[in-house]
mmCIF file of C-alpha atoms in Angstrom:
data_model
loop_
_atom_site.group_PDB
_atom_site.id
_atom_site.type_symbol
_atom_site.label_atom_id
_atom_site.label_comp_id
_atom_site.label_asym_id
_atom_site.label_seq_id
_atom_site.Cartn_x
_atom_site.Cartn_y
_atom_site.Cartn_z
ATOM 1 C CA MET G 1 0.441 -0.029 10.565
ATOM 2 C CA ARG G 2 -2.705 -0.847 8.640
ATOM 3 C CA ILE G 3 -4.798 0.343 5.699
ATOM 4 C CA LYS G 4 -7.803 2.255 7.030
ATOM 5 C CA GLU G 5 -11.159 0.547 6.899
ATOM 6 C CA GLY G 6 -13.172 1.404 3.817
ATOM 7 C CA TYR G 7 -10.490 1.019 1.146
ATOM 8 C CA LEU G 8 -10.053 -2.040 -1.040
ATOM 9 C CA LEU G 9 -7.523 -2.991 -3.679
ATOM 10 C CA ARG G 10 -9.083 -4.245 -6.893
ATOM 11 C CA GLU G 11 -7.650 -5.290 -10.230
ATOM 12 C CA VAL G 12 -9.469 -3.541 -13.063
ATOM 13 C CA ALA G 13 -8.459 -4.127 -16.682
ATOM 14 C CA GLY G 14 -4.991 -5.217 -15.596
ATOM 15 C CA SER G 15 -4.434 -2.224 -13.279
ATOM 16 C CA HIS G 16 -4.350 -2.195 -9.485
ATOM 17 C CA VAL G 17 -6.875 0.377 -8.239
ATOM 18 C CA VAL G 18 -7.731 1.445 -4.682
ATOM 19 C CA VAL G 19 -11.495 1.781 -4.290
ATOM 20 C CA PRO G 20 -13.256 3.506 -1.379
ATOM 21 C CA THR G 21 -16.269 1.720 0.114
ATOM 22 C CA GLY G 22 -18.963 2.691 2.597
ATOM 23 C CA LYS G 23 -18.361 5.950 4.473
ATOM 24 C CA ALA G 24 -14.937 6.318 2.844
ATOM 25 C CA THR G 25 -16.690 7.216 -0.421
ATOM 26 C CA LEU G 26 -17.804 10.466 1.237
ATOM 27 C CA ASP G 27 -14.267 11.468 2.260
ATOM 28 C CA PHE G 28 -12.252 10.255 -0.707
ATOM 29 C CA THR G 29 -12.874 11.685 -4.157
ATOM 30 C CA GLY G 30 -9.806 10.555 -6.076
ATOM 31 C CA VAL G 31 -8.513 7.438 -7.735
ATOM 32 C CA ILE G 32 -5.340 5.670 -6.720
ATOM 33 C CA THR G 33 -3.633 3.291 -9.089
ATOM 34 C CA LEU G 34 -0.726 1.199 -7.884
ATOM 35 C CA ASN G 35 2.040 -0.551 -9.730
ATOM 36 C CA GLU G 36 2.852 -4.179 -8.981
ATOM 37 C CA THR G 37 5.146 -3.299 -6.072
ATOM 38 C CA GLY G 38 2.619 -0.858 -4.602
ATOM 39 C CA ALA G 39 -0.085 -3.523 -4.773
ATOM 40 C CA PHE G 40 2.276 -5.995 -3.085
ATOM 41 C CA LEU G 41 2.929 -3.551 -0.233
ATOM 42 C CA TRP G 42 -0.769 -2.603 0.023
ATOM 43 C CA LYS G 43 -1.726 -6.247 0.593
ATOM 44 C CA LEU G 44 0.861 -6.540 3.363
ATOM 45 C CA LEU G 45 -0.404 -3.350 4.999
ATOM 46 C CA ALA G 46 -3.960 -4.645 4.788
ATOM 47 C CA ASP G 47 -2.727 -7.517 6.977
ATOM 48 C CA GLY G 48 -1.220 -5.047 9.472
ATOM 49 C CA LYS G 49 2.459 -5.655 8.700
ATOM 50 C CA THR G 50 5.110 -3.357 10.184
ATOM 51 C CA SER G 51 7.670 -1.345 8.194
ATOM 52 C CA LYS G 52 10.302 -3.939 9.094
ATOM 53 C CA GLU G 53 8.062 -6.753 7.829
ATOM 54 C CA LEU G 54 7.404 -4.809 4.611
ATOM 55 C CA LEU G 55 11.156 -4.499 4.087
ATOM 56 C CA GLY G 56 11.768 -8.209 4.633
ATOM 57 C CA ALA G 57 8.946 -9.195 2.292
ATOM 58 C CA LEU G 58 10.073 -6.770 -0.409
ATOM 59 C CA LEU G 59 13.654 -8.059 -0.255
ATOM 60 C CA GLU G 60 12.422 -11.631 -0.464
ATOM 61 C CA GLU G 61 10.077 -10.949 -3.395
ATOM 62 C CA TYR G 62 12.151 -8.560 -5.531
ATOM 63 C CA ASP G 63 15.766 -8.346 -6.638
ATOM 64 C CA THR G 64 16.752 -5.056 -4.998
ATOM 65 C CA THR G 65 19.087 -3.684 -2.377
ATOM 66 C CA GLU G 66 18.037 -3.042 1.192
ATOM 67 C CA ALA G 67 18.713 0.688 0.829
ATOM 68 C CA LYS G 68 16.578 0.966 -2.328
ATOM 69 C CA ALA G 69 13.761 -1.122 -0.822
ATOM 70 C CA LYS G 70 13.735 0.966 2.364
ATOM 71 C CA ALA G 71 13.679 4.212 0.386
ATOM 72 C CA ASP G 72 10.812 2.953 -1.795
ATOM 73 C CA ILE G 73 8.828 1.827 1.253
ATOM 74 C CA ASP G 74 9.345 5.199 2.946
ATOM 75 C CA ILE G 75 8.086 7.035 -0.153
ATOM 76 C CA PHE G 76 5.076 4.719 -0.469
ATOM 77 C CA LEU G 77 4.130 5.063 3.208
ATOM 78 C CA THR G 78 4.487 8.846 3.063
ATOM 79 C CA LYS G 79 2.100 8.998 0.098
ATOM 80 C CA LEU G 80 -0.415 6.818 1.954
ATOM 81 C CA GLU G 81 -0.117 9.019 5.058
ATOM 82 C CA VAL G 82 -0.661 12.206 3.030
ATOM 83 C CA ALA G 83 -3.766 10.616 1.462
ATOM 84 C CA ASP G 84 -4.879 9.562 4.982
ATOM 85 C CA LEU G 85 -5.147 5.904 3.987
ATOM 86 C CA ILE G 86 -3.160 4.281 6.817
ATOM 87 C CA GLU G 87 -3.465 4.276 10.584
#
């Protein structure tokens, strides 16, 4: 799983914002802001990490249960899929 080419994560005024670049600017007309956890997961996806690797990293980084982390990852990935930002 990987973030599609043409989308970058930037920090703007203390907020994590996904910015389209190149041809992606023609297809994407919205703005996506991410919280700290979303930005953490985005960076892992940009490196091509799997769902299982996302889960392990999230559990290592944050004080949460496996069930809660898995549910949060599933929600995040679904939102990225709906926005057509991952492949």
